[in-house]
Amino acid sequence: MTRIEIAPSILSADFTCLEREVKKAQDAGADRLHCDIMDGNFVPNITFGPLVVEAVRRCVTIPLDVHLMIIDPMRYVNDFCNAGASTLIVHAEVCDVPAVASAIRKNNVRPGVSVNPDKPASLFLPHLRDIDMVLVMTVFAGFGGQKFMPEMLDKIALVRAESVKRNLTTDIAVDGGINDKTGEECAAAGANVLVAGSYIFGHEDFEARIATLRAASLRGRERLGHEV
């Protein structure tokens, strides 16, 4: 079973000292960083673009997962890949998944896919072999601080079952309301990448928070009898 990885979401970082924040997260044991891109169309909010991703890339050596919450991801694939994305995640609701995944992979970047909680996994499951990461949203895309939706645990379990059935090593990430309690539940359902924003960046001791989240996720694994 793939190891559990912790991915702090920089949307919750203090942008007045972003370099310090992301380096602190890396030094505290983060496995990857998560970058949320919002366009004001697919979601109401606007965040940042390739220049910020490029700046973060220069500050850390761990992978960057870039989540495009935008209506025309194909248009910006090259920009975000060139900016330093390690995994580029698009929404299946707004694109041709195989075509976008192919364009991403041509940039030597890992393709990922997501859908909002009210959209079915059937939008991307037929293309599971084309992608390296599924990001299961446990809140609706576009706003931080939403309450975790436990009904999404079934979607995590479904994606994991399909991945195992097809003998794939798909990363299953989860984003939205993640803390030690919900992280444990997600890991028990089959997630192996936990995206956490305010749970980590909202506290002074990043290392303690990451360690607590990792320990909780390992307990989740053990509950289903997974090898740790």
Coordinates of N, CA and C in Angstrom, one line a residue:
M1 N 0.9 -1.2 0.0 CA 0.0 0.0 0.0 C 0.9 1.2 0.0
T2 N 0.5 2.2 -0.8 CA 1.3 3.5 -0.9 C 1.3 4.2 0.4
R3 N 2.4 4.8 0.7 CA 2.6 5.5 2.0 C 1.7 6.7 2.1
I4 N 1.3 7.0 3.3 CA 0.5 8.2 3.5 C 1.3 9.5 3.3
E5 N 0.8 10.5 2.6 CA 1.6 11.7 2.4 C 0.7 12.9 2.9
I6 N 1.3 13.9 3.5 CA 0.7 15.1 4.0 C 1.0 16.2 3.1
A7 N -0.1 16.9 2.6 CA 0.1 18.0 1.6 C -0.5 19.3 2.2
P8 N 0.2 20.1 2.9 CA -0.4 21.4 3.4 C -0.8 22.3 2.2
S9 N -2.0 22.9 2.3 CA -2.5 23.8 1.3 C -2.1 25.2 1.5
I10 N -1.4 25.8 0.6 CA -0.8 27.1 0.8 C -1.8 28.2 0.8
L11 N -3.1 27.9 0.4 CA -4.1 28.9 0.4 C -4.3 29.4 1.9
S12 N -4.0 28.6 2.9 CA -4.1 29.0 4.3 C -2.9 29.6 4.8
A13 N -1.8 29.7 4.0 CA -0.6 30.3 4.5 C -0.7 31.8 4.6
D14 N 0.3 32.4 5.3 CA 0.4 33.8 5.5 C 1.1 34.3 4.2
F15 N 0.4 34.9 3.3 CA 1.0 35.4 2.0 C 2.0 36.5 2.2
T16 N 2.0 37.2 3.3 CA 2.9 38.3 3.6 C 4.3 37.7 3.8
C17 N 4.4 36.4 4.1 CA 5.7 35.8 4.2 C 5.6 34.4 3.7
L18 N 5.2 34.3 2.4 CA 5.0 32.9 1.8 C 6.2 32.1 1.8
E19 N 7.3 32.7 1.4 CA 8.6 31.9 1.4 C 8.8 31.2 2.7
R20 N 8.7 32.0 3.8 CA 9.0 31.4 5.1 C 8.0 30.3 5.4
E21 N 6.7 30.5 5.1 CA 5.7 29.6 5.4 C 5.9 28.2 4.7
V22 N 6.2 28.3 3.4 CA 6.3 27.0 2.7 C 7.6 26.3 3.1
K23 N 8.7 27.0 3.3 CA 9.9 26.4 3.8 C 9.7 25.7 5.2
K24 N 8.9 26.4 6.0 CA 8.6 25.9 7.4 C 7.8 24.6 7.3
A25 N 6.9 24.6 6.3 CA 6.1 23.4 6.1 C 6.9 22.2 5.6
Q26 N 7.8 22.5 4.7 CA 8.7 21.5 4.2 C 9.6 21.0 5.3
D27 N 10.2 21.8 6.1 CA 11.1 21.5 7.2 C 10.3 20.7 8.3
A28 N 9.0 20.9 8.4 CA 8.2 20.3 9.4 C 7.8 18.9 9.0
G29 N 8.1 18.5 7.8 CA 7.9 17.1 7.4 C 6.8 16.9 6.3
A30 N 6.3 18.0 5.7 CA 5.3 17.9 4.6 C 5.9 17.1 3.5
D31 N 5.1 16.3 2.9 CA 5.6 15.5 1.8 C 5.4 16.2 0.4
R32 N 4.4 17.1 0.4 CA 4.1 17.8 -0.9 C 3.4 19.1 -0.4
L33 N 3.2 20.0 -1.3 CA 2.4 21.2 -1.1 C 1.3 21.2 -2.1
H34 N 0.1 21.8 -1.7 CA -1.0 21.8 -2.5 C -1.3 23.3 -2.8
C35 N -1.5 23.6 -4.1 CA -1.7 24.9 -4.6 C -3.1 25.0 -5.3
D36 N -4.0 25.8 -4.7 CA -5.4 25.9 -5.3 C -5.5 27.1 -6.2
I37 N -5.8 26.9 -7.5 CA -6.0 27.9 -8.5 C -7.5 28.1 -8.8
M38 N -8.0 29.3 -8.5 CA -9.4 29.6 -8.7 C -9.5 30.8 -9.7
D39 N -10.5 30.7 -10.6 CA -10.6 31.7 -11.7 C -11.7 32.7 -11.6
G40 N -12.5 32.6 -10.6 CA -13.7 33.5 -10.5 C -14.8 33.1 -11.4
N41 N -14.7 32.0 -12.1 CA -15.8 31.5 -13.0 C -16.3 30.1 -12.6
F42 N -15.4 29.2 -12.6 CA -15.7 27.8 -12.2 C -16.1 27.8 -10.7
V43 N -15.4 28.7 -10.0 CA -15.7 28.9 -8.6 C -15.8 30.5 -8.4
P44 N -16.5 31.0 -7.4 CA -16.6 32.4 -7.3 C -15.3 33.2 -6.9
N45 N -14.4 32.5 -6.2 CA -13.2 33.2 -5.7 C -12.1 33.2 -6.8
I46 N -11.2 34.1 -6.6 CA -10.0 34.2 -7.4 C -8.8 34.1 -6.4
T47 N -7.8 33.3 -6.8 CA -6.6 33.1 -5.9 C -5.4 33.7 -6.6
F48 N -4.6 32.8 -7.3 CA -3.4 33.2 -7.9 C -3.1 32.4 -9.1
G49 N -2.0 32.8 -9.8 CA -1.7 32.1 -11.1 C -0.3 31.5 -11.1
P50 N 0.2 31.2 -12.3 CA 1.5 30.5 -12.5 C 2.6 31.2 -11.8
L51 N 2.6 32.6 -11.7 CA 3.8 33.3 -11.1 C 4.0 32.9 -9.6
V52 N 2.9 32.7 -8.9 CA 3.0 32.3 -7.5 C 3.5 30.8 -7.4
V53 N 2.9 30.0 -8.3 CA 3.4 28.6 -8.3 C 4.9 28.5 -8.6
E54 N 5.3 29.3 -9.5 CA 6.8 29.4 -9.9 C 7.6 29.9 -8.7
A55 N 7.1 30.9 -7.9 CA 7.8 31.4 -6.8 C 7.9 30.3 -5.7
V56 N 6.8 29.6 -5.5 CA 6.9 28.5 -4.5 C 7.8 27.4 -4.9
R57 N 7.8 27.1 -6.2 CA 8.7 26.1 -6.7 C 10.2 26.4 -6.4
R58 N 10.5 27.7 -6.5 CA 11.9 28.1 -6.2 C 12.3 28.0 -4.7
C59 N 11.2 27.9 -3.8 CA 11.5 28.0 -2.4 C 11.6 26.6 -1.8
V60 N 11.0 25.5 -2.4 CA 11.0 24.2 -1.8 C 11.4 23.2 -2.8
T61 N 11.8 22.0 -2.3 CA 12.2 20.9 -3.2 C 11.1 19.8 -3.3
I62 N 10.1 19.8 -2.4 CA 9.1 18.8 -2.4 C 8.1 19.0 -3.5
P63 N 7.4 18.0 -3.9 CA 6.5 18.1 -5.1 C 5.4 19.2 -4.8
L64 N 4.9 19.7 -5.9 CA 3.7 20.7 -5.9 C 2.6 20.1 -6.6
D65 N 1.4 19.9 -5.9 CA 0.2 19.5 -6.5 C -0.6 20.7 -6.8
V66 N -0.9 21.0 -8.1 CA -1.6 22.2 -8.5 C -3.0 21.9 -8.9
H67 N -4.0 22.4 -8.2 CA -5.4 22.1 -8.4 C -6.0 23.2 -9.2
L68 N -6.4 23.0 -10.4 CA -7.0 24.0 -11.3 C -8.5 24.0 -11.2
M69 N -9.0 24.9 -10.4 CA -10.5 25.1 -10.3 C -10.9 26.2 -11.3
I70 N -10.8 25.8 -12.6 CA -11.0 26.8 -13.6 C -11.8 26.1 -14.8
I71 N -12.4 27.0 -15.6 CA -13.3 26.4 -16.6 C -12.7 26.0 -17.9
D72 N -11.4 26.4 -18.1 CA -10.7 26.0 -19.4 C -9.3 25.5 -19.0
P73 N -9.2 24.4 -18.4 CA -7.9 24.0 -17.9 C -6.9 23.7 -19.1
M74 N -7.4 23.2 -20.2 CA -6.4 22.9 -21.3 C -5.7 24.2 -21.7
R75 N -6.3 25.3 -21.7 CA -5.7 26.6 -22.1 C -4.5 26.9 -21.2
Y76 N -4.4 26.4 -20.0 CA -3.4 26.8 -19.1 C -2.4 25.7 -18.6
V77 N -2.6 24.5 -19.3 CA -1.8 23.3 -18.9 C -0.3 23.7 -19.0
N78 N 0.1 24.2 -20.1 CA 1.6 24.5 -20.3 C 2.1 25.5 -19.3
D79 N 1.3 26.5 -19.0 CA 1.7 27.6 -18.1 C 2.0 27.0 -16.7
F80 N 1.1 26.2 -16.2 CA 1.3 25.7 -14.9 C 2.3 24.5 -14.8
C81 N 2.4 23.8 -15.9 CA 3.5 22.8 -15.9 C 4.8 23.4 -16.0
N82 N 5.0 24.5 -16.8 CA 6.2 25.2 -16.8 C 6.5 25.9 -15.5
A83 N 5.5 26.3 -14.8 CA 5.7 27.0 -13.5 C 6.3 26.1 -12.4
G84 N 6.2 24.8 -12.6 CA 6.7 23.9 -11.6 C 5.8 22.9 -11.0
A85 N 4.6 22.7 -11.6 CA 3.7 21.7 -11.0 C 4.3 20.3 -11.1
S86 N 4.2 19.5 -10.1 CA 4.6 18.1 -10.2 C 3.4 17.2 -10.6
T87 N 2.2 17.6 -10.0 CA 0.9 17.0 -10.4 C 0.0 18.1 -10.8
L88 N -0.7 18.0 -11.9 CA -1.6 19.1 -12.3 C -3.0 18.4 -12.3
I89 N -3.9 19.0 -11.4 CA -5.2 18.4 -11.2 C -6.3 19.2 -11.9
V90 N -7.1 18.6 -12.7 CA -8.2 19.4 -13.4 C -9.6 18.8 -13.0
H91 N -10.6 19.5 -13.3 CA -12.0 19.0 -12.9 C -12.6 18.4 -14.1
A92 N -13.1 17.1 -13.9 CA -13.7 16.4 -15.0 C -15.0 17.0 -15.5
E93 N -15.6 17.8 -14.7 CA -16.9 18.5 -15.1 C -16.7 19.4 -16.3
V94 N -15.5 19.9 -16.5 CA -15.3 21.0 -17.5 C -14.3 20.7 -18.5
C95 N -13.9 19.4 -18.7 CA -12.9 19.1 -19.7 C -13.0 17.7 -20.2
D96 N -12.3 17.4 -21.3 CA -12.1 16.1 -21.8 C -10.9 15.5 -21.1
V97 N -11.2 14.6 -20.1 CA -10.1 14.1 -19.3 C -9.0 13.5 -20.0
P98 N -9.2 12.5 -20.9 CA -8.0 11.9 -21.6 C -7.2 12.9 -22.4
A99 N -7.8 13.9 -23.0 CA -7.1 14.9 -23.8 C -6.2 15.8 -22.9
V100 N -6.8 16.2 -21.8 CA -6.1 17.1 -20.9 C -5.0 16.3 -20.2
A101 N -5.3 15.1 -19.8 CA -4.3 14.2 -19.2 C -3.1 14.0 -20.1
S102 N -3.3 13.8 -21.4 CA -2.3 13.6 -22.3 C -1.4 14.8 -22.5
A103 N -2.1 16.0 -22.5 CA -1.3 17.3 -22.6 C -0.4 17.5 -21.4
I104 N -0.9 17.1 -20.3 CA -0.2 17.3 -19.0 C 1.0 16.4 -19.0
R105 N 0.8 15.1 -19.4 CA 1.9 14.1 -19.4 C 3.0 14.5 -20.4
K106 N 2.6 15.1 -21.5 CA 3.6 15.5 -22.5 C 4.6 16.6 -21.9
N107 N 4.2 17.2 -20.8 CA 5.1 18.2 -20.1 C 5.9 17.5 -19.0
N108 N 5.8 16.1 -19.0 CA 6.5 15.4 -17.9 C 6.0 15.7 -16.5
V109 N 4.7 16.0 -16.5 CA 4.0 16.3 -15.2 C 2.9 15.2 -15.0
R110 N 2.6 14.9 -13.8 CA 1.6 13.9 -13.5 C 0.2 14.4 -13.6
P111 N -0.7 13.8 -14.4 CA -2.1 14.3 -14.5 C -2.9 13.8 -13.3
G112 N -3.8 14.7 -12.8 CA -4.7 14.4 -11.8 C -6.1 14.9 -12.2
V113 N -7.1 14.4 -11.5 CA -8.5 14.7 -11.8 C -9.3 14.8 -10.5
S114 N -10.3 15.7 -10.5 CA -11.2 15.9 -9.4 C -12.6 16.2 -9.9
V115 N -13.5 16.1 -9.0 CA -14.9 16.6 -9.2 C -15.5 17.1 -7.9
N116 N -16.4 18.0 -8.0 CA -17.1 18.5 -6.8 C -17.9 17.4 -6.2
P117 N -18.3 17.6 -4.9 CA -19.0 16.5 -4.2 C -20.3 16.1 -4.8
D118 N -21.0 17.0 -5.5 CA -22.2 16.6 -6.1 C -22.1 16.0 -7.5
K119 N -20.9 15.8 -7.9 CA -20.7 15.1 -9.2 C -20.2 13.7 -9.0
P120 N -20.6 12.8 -9.9 CA -20.2 11.3 -9.7 C -18.8 11.0 -10.1
A121 N -18.3 10.0 -9.5 CA -17.0 9.5 -9.9 C -17.0 8.9 -11.3
S122 N -18.2 8.6 -11.8 CA -18.3 8.1 -13.2 C -17.8 9.0 -14.3
L123 N -17.6 10.3 -13.9 CA -17.1 11.3 -14.9 C -15.6 11.0 -15.2
F124 N -14.9 10.4 -14.3 CA -13.5 10.1 -14.5 C -13.1 8.7 -14.4
L125 N -13.9 7.8 -13.8 CA -13.5 6.4 -13.6 C -13.1 5.7 -14.9
P126 N -13.8 5.9 -16.0 CA -13.5 5.2 -17.2 C -12.0 5.6 -17.7
H127 N -11.5 6.7 -17.2 CA -10.2 7.2 -17.6 C -9.1 7.0 -16.6
L128 N -9.4 6.1 -15.6 CA -8.5 6.0 -14.5 C -7.1 5.7 -14.9
R129 N -6.9 4.9 -16.0 CA -5.6 4.6 -16.4 C -4.8 5.8 -17.0
D130 N -5.5 6.8 -17.3 CA -4.9 8.0 -17.9 C -4.3 9.0 -16.8
I131 N -4.7 8.8 -15.6 CA -4.3 9.7 -14.5 C -3.6 9.1 -13.4
D132 N -2.8 9.9 -12.7 CA -2.0 9.5 -11.6 C -2.5 9.8 -10.2
M133 N -3.4 10.8 -10.2 CA -4.0 11.2 -8.9 C -5.4 11.5 -9.0
V134 N -6.3 11.0 -8.1 CA -7.6 11.5 -8.0 C -7.7 12.3 -6.7
L135 N -8.3 13.5 -6.8 CA -8.5 14.3 -5.7 C -10.0 14.3 -5.3
V136 N -10.3 13.7 -4.2 CA -11.7 13.6 -3.8 C -12.0 14.8 -2.9
M137 N -12.9 15.7 -3.4 CA -13.3 16.9 -2.7 C -14.3 16.5 -1.6
T138 N -14.0 16.8 -0.3 CA -14.9 16.6 0.8 C -15.6 17.9 1.2
V139 N -15.4 18.9 0.4 CA -16.2 20.2 0.5 C -16.3 20.6 -0.9
F140 N -17.1 21.6 -1.2 CA -17.3 22.2 -2.5 C -16.1 23.1 -2.8
A141 N -15.6 23.0 -4.0 CA -14.4 23.8 -4.4 C -14.7 25.3 -4.3
G142 N -13.7 26.0 -3.9 CA -13.8 27.5 -4.0 C -13.8 28.2 -2.7
F143 N -14.0 27.6 -1.6 CA -13.9 28.3 -0.3 C -13.2 27.4 0.8
G144 N -12.4 28.1 1.6 CA -11.8 27.4 2.7 C -12.8 27.4 3.9
G145 N -12.5 26.6 4.9 CA -13.2 26.6 6.2 C -14.6 25.9 6.1
Q146 N -14.9 25.1 5.1 CA -16.1 24.4 5.0 C -16.1 23.1 5.9
K147 N -17.3 22.6 6.2 CA -17.3 21.4 7.1 C -17.2 20.2 6.2
F148 N -16.4 19.3 6.7 CA -16.1 18.0 6.1 C -17.4 17.2 5.8
M149 N -17.5 16.7 4.6 CA -18.7 15.9 4.2 C -18.5 14.4 4.3
P150 N -18.9 13.8 5.3 CA -18.6 12.3 5.6 C -19.1 11.4 4.5
E151 N -20.1 11.9 3.7 CA -20.7 11.0 2.7 C -19.7 10.8 1.5
M152 N -18.6 11.6 1.5 CA -17.6 11.5 0.5 C -16.7 10.3 0.8
L153 N -16.7 9.8 1.9 CA -15.9 8.6 2.3 C -16.2 7.4 1.3
D154 N -17.5 7.3 0.9 CA -17.9 6.3 0.0 C -17.2 6.5 -1.4
K155 N -17.0 7.7 -1.8 CA -16.4 8.0 -3.1 C -14.9 7.7 -3.0
I156 N -14.3 7.9 -1.9 CA -12.9 7.5 -1.7 C -12.7 6.0 -1.8
A157 N -13.6 5.3 -1.1 CA -13.6 3.8 -1.1 C -13.8 3.3 -2.5
L158 N -14.7 3.9 -3.3 CA -15.0 3.5 -4.6 C -13.8 3.7 -5.5
V159 N -13.1 4.8 -5.5 CA -12.0 5.1 -6.3 C -10.9 4.1 -5.9
R160 N -10.7 3.8 -4.7 CA -9.6 2.9 -4.3 C -9.9 1.5 -4.8
A161 N -11.2 1.1 -4.7 CA -11.6 -0.3 -5.1 C -11.4 -0.4 -6.6
E162 N -11.7 0.6 -7.4 CA -11.5 0.6 -8.8 C -10.0 0.5 -9.2
S163 N -9.2 1.3 -8.4 CA -7.8 1.3 -8.6 C -7.2 -0.1 -8.4
V164 N -7.6 -0.7 -7.3 CA -7.1 -2.0 -6.9 C -7.5 -3.0 -8.0
K165 N -8.8 -2.9 -8.4 CA -9.4 -3.9 -9.4 C -8.6 -3.8 -10.7
R166 N -8.1 -2.6 -11.1 CA -7.4 -2.5 -12.3 C -5.9 -2.6 -12.2
N167 N -5.5 -2.9 -11.0 CA -4.0 -3.1 -10.7 C -3.3 -1.8 -10.9
L168 N -3.9 -0.6 -10.5 CA -3.2 0.7 -10.7 C -2.7 1.2 -9.3
T169 N -1.8 2.1 -9.4 CA -1.2 2.7 -8.2 C -1.6 4.2 -8.1
T170 N -2.8 4.4 -8.4 CA -3.4 5.8 -8.4 C -3.3 6.4 -7.0
D171 N -2.7 7.6 -6.9 CA -2.8 8.3 -5.6 C -4.2 8.8 -5.4
I172 N -4.7 8.6 -4.2 CA -6.0 9.1 -3.9 C -5.9 10.2 -2.8
A173 N -6.0 11.5 -3.2 CA -5.9 12.6 -2.3 C -7.3 13.0 -1.9
V174 N -7.3 13.7 -0.7 CA -8.6 14.2 -0.2 C -8.4 15.6 0.3
D175 N -9.4 16.5 0.0 CA -9.2 17.9 0.3 C -10.5 18.5 0.9
G176 N -10.5 19.1 2.1 CA -11.6 19.8 2.6 C -12.0 19.4 4.0
G177 N -11.7 20.2 5.0 CA -12.0 19.9 6.3 C -11.2 18.8 7.0
I178 N -10.0 18.7 6.5 CA -9.1 17.6 7.0 C -8.4 18.0 8.3
N179 N -8.6 17.2 9.3 CA -7.9 17.3 10.6 C -7.5 15.9 11.0
D180 N -7.1 15.7 12.3 CA -6.7 14.4 12.7 C -7.9 13.4 12.7
K181 N -9.1 13.8 13.0 CA -10.3 12.9 13.0 C -10.7 12.6 11.6
T182 N -10.9 13.6 10.8 CA -11.4 13.3 9.4 C -10.3 12.6 8.6
G183 N -9.0 13.0 8.9 CA -7.9 12.4 8.2 C -7.9 10.9 8.4
E184 N -8.1 10.5 9.7 CA -8.2 9.1 10.0 C -9.3 8.3 9.2
E185 N -10.4 9.0 9.1 CA -11.5 8.4 8.4 C -11.2 8.2 6.9
C186 N -10.6 9.2 6.3 CA -10.2 9.2 4.9 C -9.2 8.1 4.6
A187 N -8.2 8.0 5.5 CA -7.2 7.0 5.3 C -7.8 5.6 5.4
A188 N -8.7 5.4 6.3 CA -9.4 4.1 6.5 C -10.2 3.8 5.2
A189 N -10.7 4.8 4.5 CA -11.5 4.6 3.3 C -10.6 4.3 2.1
G190 N -9.3 4.7 2.2 CA -8.4 4.4 1.1 C -7.5 5.6 0.6
A191 N -7.7 6.7 1.2 CA -6.9 7.9 0.7 C -5.5 7.8 1.2
N192 N -4.5 8.2 0.4 CA -3.1 8.2 0.8 C -2.4 9.6 0.8
V193 N -3.1 10.6 0.3 CA -2.6 12.0 0.3 C -3.7 12.9 1.0
L194 N -3.3 13.5 2.1 CA -4.2 14.3 2.9 C -3.8 15.7 2.7
V195 N -4.7 16.5 2.1 CA -4.5 18.0 2.0 C -5.1 18.7 3.2
A196 N -4.3 19.5 3.8 CA -4.8 20.2 5.0 C -4.3 21.6 5.0
G197 N -5.3 22.6 5.1 CA -4.9 24.0 5.1 C -4.8 24.6 6.4
S198 N -5.9 25.1 7.0 CA -5.9 25.8 8.3 C -5.4 24.9 9.4
Y199 N -5.6 23.6 9.3 CA -5.2 22.6 10.3 C -3.7 22.7 10.6
I200 N -2.9 23.0 9.5 CA -1.5 23.1 9.6 C -1.0 24.6 9.6
F201 N -1.4 25.4 8.6 CA -0.9 26.7 8.5 C -1.6 27.7 9.6
G202 N -2.7 27.2 10.1 CA -3.4 28.0 11.1 C -2.8 27.9 12.5
H203 N -1.7 27.1 12.7 CA -1.1 26.9 14.0 C 0.4 27.1 13.9
E204 N 1.0 27.5 15.1 CA 2.4 27.8 15.1 C 3.3 26.6 14.9
D205 N 2.9 25.5 15.5 CA 3.8 24.3 15.4 C 3.4 23.4 14.2
F206 N 3.9 23.7 13.1 CA 3.6 22.9 11.9 C 4.0 21.4 12.1
E207 N 5.2 21.2 12.7 CA 5.7 19.9 12.8 C 4.8 19.0 13.7
A208 N 4.3 19.5 14.8 CA 3.4 18.8 15.6 C 2.1 18.5 14.9
R209 N 1.6 19.4 14.2 CA 0.3 19.2 13.4 C 0.5 18.1 12.3
I210 N 1.6 18.2 11.6 CA 1.8 17.2 10.6 C 2.0 15.8 11.2
A211 N 2.8 15.7 12.3 CA 3.0 14.5 13.0 C 1.7 13.9 13.5
T212 N 0.8 14.7 14.0 CA -0.5 14.3 14.5 C -1.4 13.8 13.4
L213 N -1.4 14.5 12.3 CA -2.2 14.1 11.1 C -1.7 12.8 10.6
R214 N -0.3 12.6 10.5 CA 0.2 11.4 10.0 C -0.1 10.2 10.9
A215 N 0.0 10.4 12.2 CA -0.3 9.3 13.1 C -1.8 8.9 13.0
A216 N -2.6 9.9 12.9 CA -4.1 9.6 12.7 C -4.3 8.8 11.5
S217 N -3.7 9.2 10.4 CA -3.9 8.5 9.1 C -3.4 7.1 9.2
L218 N -2.3 6.8 9.9 CA -1.8 5.5 10.0 C -2.8 4.6 10.9
R219 N -3.4 5.2 11.9 CA -4.5 4.5 12.6 C -5.6 4.1 11.7
G220 N -5.9 5.0 10.8 CA -7.0 4.7 9.8 C -6.6 3.5 9.0
R221 N -5.4 3.5 8.5 CA -4.9 2.3 7.8 C -5.1 1.0 8.6
E222 N -4.7 1.1 9.8 CA -4.7 -0.1 10.6 C -6.1 -0.6 10.9
R223 N -7.1 0.2 10.9 CA -8.5 -0.1 11.1 C -9.0 -1.1 10.0
L224 N -8.5 -0.9 8.8 CA -8.9 -1.8 7.7 C -7.9 -3.0 7.5
G225 N -6.9 -3.0 8.4 CA -5.9 -4.1 8.3 C -4.9 -3.9 7.2
H226 N -4.7 -2.7 6.8 CA -3.6 -2.4 5.8 C -2.3 -2.5 6.5
E227 N -1.3 -2.9 5.7 CA 0.0 -2.9 6.2 C 0.5 -1.4 6.2
V228 N 1.2 -1.0 7.3 CA 1.7 0.3 7.5 C 3.1 0.4 7.0

